[in-house]
XYZ file of C-alpha atoms in Angstrom:
680
model
C 8.068 -113.227 -36.141
C 8.974 -115.284 -38.517
C 12.447 -116.469 -40.628
C 11.247 -114.531 -43.521
C 10.917 -111.021 -41.558
C 14.661 -109.702 -42.780
C 16.766 -111.737 -45.769
C 19.755 -108.599 -45.128
C 21.451 -107.524 -42.259
C 23.326 -104.307 -41.718
C 26.182 -104.346 -39.219
C 26.407 -101.403 -37.633
C 29.845 -101.424 -36.637
C 33.734 -101.854 -37.813
C 37.154 -103.768 -37.606
C 36.954 -107.838 -36.486
C 33.542 -107.688 -34.966
C 31.883 -106.783 -38.081
C 34.147 -108.885 -40.061
C 32.854 -112.222 -37.059
C 29.033 -110.647 -37.910
C 29.064 -110.599 -41.296
C 30.858 -114.716 -40.967
C 27.435 -115.999 -39.086
C 25.348 -113.959 -41.572
C 26.012 -115.082 -44.948
C 26.551 -118.818 -43.746
C 23.270 -118.303 -42.879
C 22.451 -116.929 -46.065
C 21.689 -113.872 -45.398
C 22.838 -110.493 -47.257
C 25.138 -108.553 -45.475
C 25.969 -104.645 -45.783
C 28.304 -102.787 -43.626
C 28.744 -99.303 -42.754
C 32.084 -97.086 -42.508
C 33.815 -93.945 -42.154
C 36.445 -91.832 -44.371
C 38.922 -93.342 -42.395
C 37.237 -96.908 -42.807
C 36.755 -96.585 -46.941
C 39.237 -99.573 -47.516
C 38.985 -101.167 -44.219
C 38.579 -104.931 -44.357
C 34.892 -105.052 -43.077
C 34.038 -102.768 -45.807
C 35.910 -105.125 -48.670
C 34.103 -108.464 -47.418
C 30.212 -106.914 -47.218
C 28.183 -107.522 -50.473
C 27.769 -104.011 -50.330
C 28.525 -100.894 -48.376
C 27.306 -97.659 -47.347
C 29.053 -94.249 -46.090
C 28.180 -92.468 -42.830
C 30.241 -89.818 -42.650
C 33.746 -87.992 -41.192
C 36.759 -90.222 -39.767
C 35.329 -89.054 -36.250
C 32.882 -91.654 -34.362
C 30.402 -88.894 -33.315
C 29.963 -87.605 -36.695
C 29.818 -91.529 -38.414
C 29.814 -94.554 -36.207
C 27.909 -92.717 -33.529
C 25.078 -90.860 -35.940
C 21.988 -92.479 -35.394
C 20.329 -91.465 -38.105
C 22.785 -92.169 -40.591
C 22.832 -95.687 -39.654
C 19.458 -96.062 -40.170
C 18.868 -94.334 -43.727
C 22.316 -96.771 -44.568
C 19.709 -99.281 -43.123
C 17.012 -97.930 -45.440
C 19.025 -97.182 -48.485
C 19.832 -100.955 -48.370
C 17.087 -102.492 -47.775
C 18.013 -104.243 -44.311
C 15.493 -105.628 -42.570
C 17.701 -105.664 -39.195
C 20.808 -104.417 -37.926
C 23.437 -105.803 -35.969
C 25.670 -103.252 -33.388
C 27.717 -105.601 -32.371
C 29.704 -104.044 -29.365
C 30.663 -100.546 -28.955
C 28.904 -97.761 -30.488
C 25.663 -97.968 -30.760
C 25.448 -101.102 -29.379
C 23.830 -100.110 -26.036
C 22.003 -97.127 -26.969
C 17.901 -97.077 -26.375
C 17.152 -93.570 -28.811
C 19.083 -96.023 -31.747
C 16.623 -99.163 -30.669
C 13.768 -96.292 -30.549
C 14.583 -95.022 -34.001
C 14.689 -98.932 -35.685
C 11.486 -99.692 -34.282
C 9.754 -96.918 -35.383
C 11.496 -97.264 -38.583
C 10.569 -100.827 -38.428
C 13.752 -102.385 -38.848
C 14.708 -104.906 -36.711
C 17.457 -104.779 -33.936
C 19.261 -107.781 -33.134
C 19.639 -107.422 -29.271
C 17.308 -106.364 -26.581
C 14.487 -104.270 -26.346
C 15.058 -100.399 -25.223
C 13.518 -100.898 -21.852
C 15.951 -103.199 -20.900
C 18.516 -101.536 -22.024
C 18.218 -98.460 -20.240
C 17.152 -100.715 -17.279
C 20.999 -101.481 -17.472
C 22.448 -98.512 -19.267
C 21.883 -96.578 -15.182
C 23.900 -98.705 -12.948
C 22.986 -97.041 -10.058
C 19.201 -97.758 -10.643
C 20.396 -101.311 -12.400
C 21.547 -102.252 -9.051
C 18.013 -101.505 -7.390
C 16.616 -104.225 -9.996
C 18.879 -106.274 -9.588
C 18.563 -106.481 -5.339
C 14.861 -106.986 -6.224
C 15.550 -110.204 -8.403
C 17.978 -111.162 -5.358
C 21.233 -110.948 -7.241
C 24.076 -110.345 -4.477
C 25.625 -106.226 -4.597
C 28.461 -105.143 -3.469
C 28.023 -102.309 -0.886
C 27.733 -99.195 -2.733
C 26.544 -95.537 -3.300
C 24.067 -95.542 -6.845
C 22.431 -92.291 -5.655
C 21.215 -89.113 -8.062
C 22.984 -86.600 -5.745
C 25.824 -86.401 -7.052
C 27.429 -83.427 -4.799
C 31.187 -83.695 -4.767
C 30.692 -83.172 -0.340
C 28.327 -86.249 -0.705
C 30.439 -88.109 -3.096
C 33.151 -87.844 -0.376
C 31.275 -88.246 2.490
C 29.838 -91.724 0.693
C 33.556 -92.910 -0.189
C 34.739 -92.392 3.550
C 31.337 -94.230 5.166
C 31.932 -97.247 2.522
C 35.768 -97.395 3.402
C 38.405 -97.025 1.481
C 39.751 -98.214 -0.827
C 36.698 -97.513 -3.719
C 36.263 -97.774 -7.126
C 34.691 -94.810 -9.050
C 32.985 -95.779 -12.521
C 31.061 -93.784 -15.044
C 26.980 -94.144 -14.390
C 26.751 -94.025 -17.979
C 29.019 -96.678 -19.482
C 31.961 -99.356 -19.378
C 34.617 -100.642 -20.762
C 36.575 -99.271 -18.082
C 36.028 -95.986 -19.454
C 35.669 -93.127 -16.237
C 36.568 -95.444 -14.052
C 39.401 -95.374 -11.268
C 40.542 -97.008 -7.678
C 40.680 -94.551 -4.805
C 43.341 -96.053 -2.552
C 42.555 -92.810 0.404
C 40.469 -89.819 0.827
C 43.248 -87.390 -0.028
C 43.115 -88.374 -3.843
C 39.099 -88.735 -4.018
C 39.137 -85.075 -5.634
C 41.565 -85.743 -8.412
C 40.088 -89.139 -9.054
C 36.814 -87.677 -9.158
C 37.510 -84.755 -11.484
C 39.514 -87.183 -13.789
C 36.433 -89.896 -13.953
C 34.015 -86.996 -14.779
C 36.031 -85.831 -17.939
C 36.671 -89.258 -19.110
C 32.857 -90.124 -18.605
C 32.032 -86.716 -20.521
C 34.176 -87.332 -23.164
C 32.922 -91.144 -23.684
C 29.308 -90.701 -22.836
C 27.992 -87.632 -22.642
C 27.365 -87.855 -18.772
C 29.155 -87.223 -15.700
C 27.263 -89.319 -12.716
C 29.246 -91.553 -11.031
C 28.981 -94.379 -8.653
C 30.555 -95.681 -5.824
C 31.543 -99.040 -4.822
C 33.480 -100.905 -2.434
C 36.794 -102.056 -4.101
C 37.277 -105.913 -3.152
C 41.202 -106.306 -3.367
C 41.803 -109.436 -4.302
C 38.387 -109.946 -6.330
C 37.964 -112.425 -9.397
C 36.262 -111.017 -12.474
C 33.950 -114.138 -13.524
C 30.966 -113.268 -15.930
C 27.857 -115.497 -17.150
C 26.900 -115.681 -21.092
C 22.975 -115.681 -21.085
C 20.725 -116.093 -23.472
C 16.448 -115.344 -23.815
C 14.108 -114.955 -26.455
C 10.671 -113.879 -27.023
C 8.634 -116.878 -25.314
C 10.155 -116.373 -22.043
C 13.451 -118.561 -22.156
C 16.447 -118.021 -20.712
C 19.538 -120.278 -20.213
C 23.044 -119.313 -19.558
C 25.939 -120.828 -21.574
C 28.321 -120.879 -18.502
C 30.739 -118.623 -17.423
C 33.832 -116.642 -18.356
C 37.159 -115.959 -15.803
C 38.278 -112.293 -17.174
C 40.130 -110.900 -14.395
C 43.508 -110.298 -16.210
C 42.698 -106.933 -17.048
C 44.883 -103.093 -17.582
C 43.143 -100.020 -16.497
C 39.818 -102.285 -16.114
C 40.036 -103.691 -19.715
C 40.348 -107.018 -20.047
C 43.445 -108.702 -21.692
C 43.398 -112.618 -21.381
C 40.008 -114.485 -20.992
C 39.415 -117.555 -20.903
C 36.476 -120.501 -19.922
C 35.465 -122.064 -18.309
C 36.480 -120.253 -14.605
C 39.281 -122.114 -13.296
C 38.177 -123.933 -10.174
C 34.679 -123.366 -10.002
C 32.743 -126.170 -8.358
C 29.138 -127.004 -9.918
C 27.034 -126.008 -7.525
C 28.834 -122.493 -7.052
C 28.488 -122.139 -11.327
C 24.842 -123.013 -11.235
C 24.078 -120.227 -8.645
C 26.011 -117.770 -10.711
C 24.152 -118.958 -13.791
C 20.613 -118.964 -12.086
C 21.601 -115.428 -10.827
C 22.253 -114.006 -14.020
C 19.247 -115.378 -15.449
C 16.985 -113.835 -12.944
C 19.051 -110.482 -13.361
C 18.413 -111.186 -17.076
C 14.287 -111.781 -16.302
C 13.757 -109.249 -14.605
C 14.894 -106.407 -16.952
C 12.587 -108.352 -19.612
C 15.747 -109.350 -21.208
C 16.130 -110.770 -25.173
C 18.751 -112.015 -27.124
C 22.690 -112.393 -25.614
C 23.401 -110.479 -22.866
C 26.717 -110.759 -20.113
C 26.316 -110.560 -16.789
C 29.218 -109.575 -14.593
C 30.643 -110.533 -11.537
C 32.689 -110.268 -8.445
C 33.799 -113.622 -7.463
C 35.953 -113.459 -3.996
C 37.771 -115.907 -2.813
C 35.302 -116.864 0.296
C 33.156 -117.960 -3.239
C 30.917 -115.537 -2.520
C 30.027 -113.417 -5.579
C 28.218 -110.088 -6.562
C 26.745 -108.169 -9.048
C 28.877 -105.753 -11.462
C 27.111 -104.900 -14.171
C 25.202 -106.518 -17.317
C 26.311 -105.851 -20.685
C 23.160 -105.812 -22.999
C 25.165 -106.765 -25.731
C 27.568 -109.470 -27.730
C 31.112 -109.341 -25.586
C 34.494 -109.136 -27.111
C 35.323 -112.705 -25.061
C 32.417 -114.185 -26.703
C 34.525 -116.676 -28.555
C 36.062 -118.621 -25.918
C 32.361 -119.611 -24.763
C 31.791 -120.621 -28.395
C 35.183 -123.033 -28.296
C 33.966 -124.525 -25.141
C 29.589 -125.255 -25.722
C 30.250 -125.837 -29.654
C 27.255 -123.197 -30.420
C 27.758 -120.073 -32.834
C 26.250 -116.966 -30.570
C 25.792 -115.058 -33.347
C 23.888 -117.410 -35.400
C 21.812 -117.810 -31.830
C 21.252 -113.711 -31.620
C 19.721 -113.536 -35.672
C 17.864 -116.638 -34.827
C 16.247 -114.891 -31.444
C 15.664 -112.246 -33.543
C 13.579 -114.028 -36.054
C 11.488 -114.586 -33.845
C 12.504 -118.405 -33.121
C 13.147 -120.168 -29.647
C 16.567 -120.611 -28.161
C 18.070 -123.614 -29.871
C 19.082 -125.113 -26.578
C 17.135 -126.053 -23.171
C 19.518 -125.624 -20.101
C 20.208 -129.335 -20.125
C 20.788 -129.830 -23.344
C 23.841 -127.223 -23.016
C 27.085 -129.080 -21.844
C 30.858 -127.886 -21.412
C 33.482 -129.805 -23.273
C 37.383 -128.250 -23.087
C 39.143 -125.170 -22.457
C 39.822 -122.213 -24.580
C 41.490 -118.823 -24.245
C 41.300 -115.392 -25.742
C 44.218 -112.974 -25.711
C 43.172 -109.047 -27.045
C 46.011 -107.993 -29.458
C 46.375 -104.621 -29.477
C 48.622 -101.667 -31.028
C 50.280 -100.684 -28.698
C 53.289 -100.448 -26.897
C 53.547 -102.232 -23.436
C 56.965 -100.572 -22.715
C 55.554 -97.153 -23.231
C 52.726 -97.573 -20.556
C 50.670 -98.853 -23.284
C 50.381 -95.877 -25.581
C 48.838 -96.422 -28.697
C 50.050 -97.432 -31.983
C 49.789 -96.290 -35.550
C 51.137 -96.846 -39.046
C 50.225 -99.350 -41.676
C 50.477 -103.028 -41.475
C 53.063 -104.073 -44.135
C 52.782 -107.905 -42.712
C 49.613 -109.279 -41.032
C 49.909 -113.208 -41.282
C 50.121 -116.143 -38.116
C 52.100 -119.398 -40.077
C 49.874 -122.347 -38.445
C 51.322 -125.166 -40.459
C 54.963 -123.795 -39.266
C 54.006 -123.859 -35.663
C 52.526 -127.593 -36.065
C 48.715 -125.989 -34.349
C 45.427 -127.727 -35.587
C 43.789 -125.212 -37.814
C 40.062 -126.760 -36.068
C 41.781 -125.495 -32.611
C 42.808 -121.838 -33.380
C 40.774 -119.439 -34.667
C 41.945 -115.356 -35.503
C 39.645 -112.956 -35.596
C 40.793 -109.739 -37.028
C 39.660 -106.588 -39.016
C 42.734 -106.144 -40.815
C 45.218 -107.630 -43.162
C 48.463 -106.931 -44.927
C 48.627 -103.426 -45.968
C 45.560 -101.824 -43.871
C 46.324 -98.404 -42.282
C 45.789 -98.807 -37.952
C 44.268 -95.045 -37.009
C 43.877 -93.142 -34.145
C 40.604 -92.814 -34.418
C 39.199 -95.493 -33.031
C 40.218 -98.607 -30.231
C 43.369 -100.201 -31.192
C 42.428 -103.561 -31.191
C 43.709 -105.098 -34.329
C 42.305 -108.796 -33.538
C 41.072 -111.496 -31.303
C 43.345 -114.988 -30.705
C 41.659 -117.815 -29.644
C 42.720 -121.292 -29.261
C 41.342 -124.801 -27.553
C 42.308 -127.624 -25.674
C 40.782 -130.451 -24.390
C 41.759 -129.087 -20.899
C 43.559 -125.443 -19.564
C 47.513 -127.113 -19.866
C 46.700 -127.587 -23.759
C 45.254 -124.895 -24.471
C 47.536 -122.770 -22.409
C 50.422 -124.227 -24.757
C 48.180 -123.722 -27.505
C 48.160 -119.730 -26.918
C 51.833 -119.825 -26.260
C 52.507 -121.359 -29.737
C 50.041 -119.499 -31.170
C 51.545 -116.026 -30.298
C 54.627 -117.219 -31.494
C 53.310 -117.671 -35.101
C 51.502 -114.382 -35.840
C 53.598 -111.930 -37.390
C 52.599 -108.404 -37.079
C 55.051 -106.191 -38.824
C 54.110 -102.471 -39.336
C 52.753 -100.868 -35.910
C 54.055 -101.927 -32.707
C 51.611 -104.250 -30.359
C 51.095 -106.082 -27.238
C 52.005 -109.314 -28.264
C 54.891 -110.254 -26.647
C 53.224 -108.402 -22.963
C 51.223 -111.570 -24.060
C 53.355 -113.829 -24.124
C 55.093 -112.935 -20.764
C 51.070 -112.910 -19.155
C 50.493 -116.328 -20.522
C 53.678 -118.013 -19.785
C 53.718 -116.691 -16.156
C 53.799 -118.700 -13.596
C 51.437 -117.604 -11.958
C 48.650 -117.644 -14.177
C 49.227 -121.046 -14.995
C 48.571 -122.104 -11.234
C 45.688 -120.078 -12.314
C 46.866 -117.763 -9.398
C 44.021 -114.792 -10.278
C 42.643 -111.792 -9.315
C 41.536 -108.613 -11.235
C 45.022 -107.131 -10.087
C 46.489 -109.719 -11.547
C 48.884 -107.478 -13.445
C 49.791 -104.943 -10.749
C 50.702 -107.239 -8.286
C 53.163 -109.186 -10.727
C 54.314 -105.637 -12.593
C 58.116 -106.291 -11.393
C 58.580 -109.652 -13.143
C 56.021 -108.734 -16.386
C 58.409 -106.084 -16.403
C 61.594 -107.012 -15.562
C 64.726 -105.589 -16.968
C 65.573 -107.874 -19.866
C 68.888 -110.198 -19.031
C 69.802 -111.597 -23.094
C 71.213 -114.659 -23.373
C 74.166 -115.447 -25.753
C 71.768 -117.217 -28.505
C 69.749 -114.366 -28.115
C 72.336 -111.922 -29.120
C 73.385 -114.554 -31.653
C 70.261 -114.289 -33.716
C 69.966 -110.956 -33.667
C 73.312 -110.221 -35.225
C 72.701 -112.578 -37.460
C 69.311 -111.625 -38.802
C 70.832 -107.676 -39.092
C 73.808 -109.076 -40.377
C 72.018 -110.860 -43.020
C 69.659 -108.094 -44.297
C 71.957 -105.601 -44.787
C 74.249 -108.013 -46.826
C 70.291 -108.544 -48.637
C 70.360 -104.211 -49.303
C 73.102 -104.726 -51.132
C 72.863 -104.246 -54.425
C 76.287 -104.001 -56.190
C 77.924 -107.042 -56.988
C 81.559 -105.243 -56.218
C 83.294 -106.238 -53.174
C 84.502 -102.315 -53.288
C 80.798 -101.491 -52.430
C 79.524 -103.976 -49.716
C 79.038 -102.936 -46.248
C 78.774 -106.469 -44.399
C 82.265 -107.110 -42.823
C 84.278 -107.848 -46.560
C 88.081 -107.562 -46.673
C 90.468 -108.450 -49.169
C 92.326 -111.688 -48.518
C 91.042 -111.584 -44.980
C 87.936 -112.915 -43.376
C 84.664 -111.045 -43.255
C 84.828 -108.890 -40.022
C 82.215 -106.498 -38.302
C 81.674 -105.499 -34.594
C 77.957 -105.442 -34.134
C 76.158 -103.628 -31.096
C 72.936 -104.545 -29.387
C 71.059 -102.979 -26.834
C 66.960 -103.014 -26.061
C 65.303 -100.101 -28.361
C 64.195 -98.535 -25.553
C 67.801 -98.356 -23.982
C 68.751 -96.324 -27.617
C 66.074 -94.315 -27.761
C 67.566 -93.436 -24.236
C 70.510 -92.570 -25.981
C 71.862 -94.224 -22.770
C 75.260 -95.425 -22.720
C 76.772 -98.025 -24.997
C 75.777 -101.946 -24.596
C 78.441 -103.625 -22.143
C 80.614 -106.299 -23.443
C 77.960 -109.034 -23.176
C 75.828 -106.934 -25.928
C 78.759 -106.605 -28.663
C 79.044 -109.480 -31.107
C 82.321 -109.979 -33.559
C 81.156 -111.926 -36.557
C 84.149 -113.792 -38.702
C 84.046 -115.358 -41.716
C 83.881 -116.358 -45.080
C 80.907 -117.804 -46.760
C 79.592 -117.758 -50.427
C 75.613 -116.623 -49.326
C 74.600 -114.670 -46.360
C 73.981 -118.027 -44.460
C 76.986 -118.688 -43.149
C 78.609 -120.331 -41.885
C 80.217 -117.526 -39.451
C 82.021 -117.557 -36.157
C 80.349 -115.054 -33.217
C 82.433 -113.689 -30.080
C 80.264 -112.840 -27.673
C 81.673 -112.363 -23.973
C 84.771 -113.989 -24.447
C 82.182 -117.119 -26.210
C 83.211 -118.748 -29.749
C 80.133 -119.889 -31.573
C 79.875 -121.049 -35.331
C 76.350 -119.878 -36.783
C 74.220 -120.188 -39.404
C 70.779 -118.916 -40.376
C 69.226 -120.442 -42.931
C 65.813 -119.069 -44.326
C 62.339 -120.525 -43.977
C 59.035 -119.745 -45.698
C 57.963 -116.090 -44.742
C 59.903 -114.808 -42.175
C 61.020 -118.060 -40.332
C 64.592 -118.957 -39.864
C 66.337 -121.376 -39.118
C 69.247 -120.588 -36.362
C 72.060 -122.704 -36.275
C 74.502 -122.344 -33.249
C 77.254 -125.078 -32.841
C 74.987 -127.746 -34.360
C 71.758 -126.582 -32.407
C 69.073 -125.824 -35.110
C 66.549 -123.574 -33.799
C 62.949 -122.349 -35.832
C 61.736 -119.156 -34.931
C 60.329 -115.719 -36.854
C 62.986 -113.273 -37.831
C 62.696 -109.752 -39.329
C 64.844 -106.469 -38.930
C 62.420 -103.115 -38.391
C 64.167 -100.562 -39.320
C 67.360 -100.807 -37.002
C 65.513 -103.028 -34.641
C 65.497 -107.228 -34.748
C 62.219 -108.500 -34.001
C 62.644 -112.524 -32.717
C 59.829 -114.704 -31.866
C 59.592 -118.334 -30.830
C 56.948 -120.018 -27.685
C 59.247 -118.633 -25.324
C 58.414 -115.114 -26.002
C 59.768 -112.044 -28.492
C 63.395 -110.565 -28.412
C 63.442 -106.986 -29.652
C 67.257 -105.266 -29.940
C 68.488 -102.433 -31.537
C 71.094 -103.731 -34.025
C 74.007 -101.257 -35.486
C 77.612 -101.336 -36.339
C 79.836 -100.933 -33.264
C 81.392 -97.550 -34.883
C 78.281 -96.458 -34.640
C 77.058 -96.410 -31.198
C 76.554 -93.093 -29.328
C 78.702 -92.235 -26.665
C 77.331 -88.599 -26.025
C 76.240 -88.197 -22.733
C 72.687 -87.976 -21.687
C 71.040 -84.714 -21.351
C 67.628 -84.107 -19.972
C 65.224 -82.977 -23.093
C 64.331 -79.426 -23.489
C 61.137 -80.339 -25.356
C 58.272 -83.101 -24.965
C 56.490 -83.968 -27.745
C 52.768 -86.133 -28.343
C 53.556 -89.829 -27.959
C 50.043 -90.174 -30.050
C 47.335 -87.822 -32.072
C 44.820 -86.787 -29.439
C 43.832 -83.885 -27.520
C 44.785 -81.694 -24.803
C 42.891 -81.866 -22.186
C 44.574 -79.908 -19.368
C 47.618 -78.001 -18.466
C 48.714 -78.359 -15.207
C 51.168 -75.863 -14.109
C 51.819 -72.687 -15.374
C 54.774 -71.816 -17.161
C 57.840 -70.685 -14.978
C 56.684 -72.652 -11.798
C 59.108 -74.980 -10.426
C 58.396 -78.282 -10.831
C 60.289 -81.904 -9.627
C 60.799 -85.114 -11.856
C 57.988 -86.952 -12.743
C 55.292 -84.400 -11.919
C 52.275 -84.071 -13.939
C 52.879 -81.042 -16.331
C 49.355 -81.963 -19.029
C 46.962 -84.346 -19.800
C 46.313 -85.594 -23.334
C 43.320 -87.810 -24.359
C 43.547 -90.614 -27.219
C 41.149 -93.407 -28.074
C 38.853 -92.445 -25.348
C 41.644 -93.142 -22.990
C 43.637 -90.143 -20.813
C 47.651 -89.606 -20.871
C 50.012 -87.518 -18.556
C 52.755 -86.053 -19.297
C 55.222 -85.853 -16.283
C 58.400 -83.488 -16.275
C 61.607 -85.779 -17.593
C 63.834 -83.806 -14.474
C 63.580 -80.498 -11.632
C 63.115 -77.587 -13.541
C 60.379 -75.699 -14.903
C 57.825 -75.385 -18.675
C 59.390 -72.415 -20.192
C 56.005 -72.272 -22.714
C 53.227 -74.951 -23.938
C 52.840 -74.578 -27.507
C 49.182 -76.108 -27.415
C 46.173 -74.857 -25.144
C 43.050 -77.432 -23.265
C 40.858 -78.571 -26.368
C 43.722 -78.301 -28.782
C 44.345 -81.418 -31.343
C 48.131 -82.347 -31.637
C 49.588 -84.701 -33.983
C 52.027 -87.843 -33.023
C 55.419 -86.184 -32.725
C 54.254 -82.494 -32.253
C 55.837 -80.803 -29.357
C 54.074 -79.954 -26.485
C 55.979 -77.650 -24.721
C 59.366 -76.046 -23.863
C 61.226 -77.514 -20.689
C 64.193 -75.879 -19.025
C 66.025 -78.628 -16.721
C 67.582 -77.228 -13.683
C 71.499 -76.715 -14.393
């Protein structure tokens, strides 16, 4: 092959990865072609491409996963090569074979290498032959329930059930004891069938405190192979990565070399070409075990780019053109430290339920946060005004930062998270801030159960400071004043009184507390605001829990404000989203429900008689019969959304009066799923 093999690249993906691949392709002088579903007709990756071709309806199986439609799009556009990104068809051997038959270059490994690693059971045997360490487990073809249970018993609990044909946390569960094996097996099979069309399972010994360390490998068609060092991806939820960093903390040079060489052996064993990632479990004693190989570019590849100074997509394209690897092993070096945080449209306070909606604002104020643009990178597939769909993965963007060392990079990550301004949908940004500022994470005390181990502190009930209550009161009041269009004092709703100071009483509480209709906030959540002023900034006199402060709130650029309390001035991002005030600074995010004191709902909370769908999705299973007595917290039905299962539980002791949907039905967010009769 030569550099002239192709001059047009089709990116068979969407969102941030499509935008990221096209950025490098354009820099190399290639013409870019996007593909899209009906749901993505106006998406950012479509807008940024030189041209775009429709694949089909919104459902991925009818668009992005439709091999013949993608191949036809390449023919129509004259694309000589296809970059698959990650997910969708990126590890589909049949897709690669179809491209070979069509004479289109696949920017990735040969179909034989994908097949070798796509079946995890067969991959284990190949890795054993290559001398790569393996975790004890069962990888056989016999999938009889009793046999799988016997193998799990033999390995010893806890064990990890994994879909043999997939990855990304789909069809994967930890089984703590023999009693829970059958239910976990059935759940894994359902998820695996939905995600991969394959129910085969493998079983592995579950290491209780391992780190997830993966090695970036690259091979060309000339027999050369290198590793571009490692990434630590231990901070995960539901087996999906949340924060990644490179290099892995605490790695000795000898261990780094040993793992890197094992990863290259793994790649060469299957005749690999292009970018790949070999994932290992690293135990506390320094022993490591092969977990799987992802035969594609990884979501977290930017942290490797940051510490090596290399563009991995450019490497992919050059290798696909037939070139040799740009650098040899002894020419690759590590400089500094890098973190990546994945920004999702999801609600961590509601068990990470995916969120949908329109991004009314998506921006990042680097200058205002005092951040160096050369050290902060935001890979996103969305912009202000874009819709977040129920049809695809809810990741909005990846925030990548660089520092001279780990401590500096972590400080930059905290400031950059605070500089993000995302409105219109709920995100996990506040949760990412809690993770990044957690003492154990700061000290690199990492393992794959990090979030579970620190759940009490990561999800601890908030105790709000006087400053937070004061800020929320002022932001809400400022918005209230601006919403008043009339100049007449008789039309004002901001506490105006004739011949007296403006006075208003504001009640503040966590949004989840308000949504649950619990009792009103205690005295610390009530703010009495008084003052005379000529503009909305103040000064105001705030009384909170017996303490009185003098306050001002001055607008800055965008949603930034300067809040001054008794002469102490702080800069923060602040806005009112409906009746929820959101304030963000490098110390974290504060969300408080804002309302006039006379609007507090003092009503007694009673158990809900209906349960509604928290997101768009599909009913998977009904777990109880109507009329059967259940206890509070007992699972009632299972929904599936974005390839993950969500269980709806009984809100109180009682029984289901009736279900409104059956297994297989599609439901919309807010649809009433069932009628529940609580015990009196």
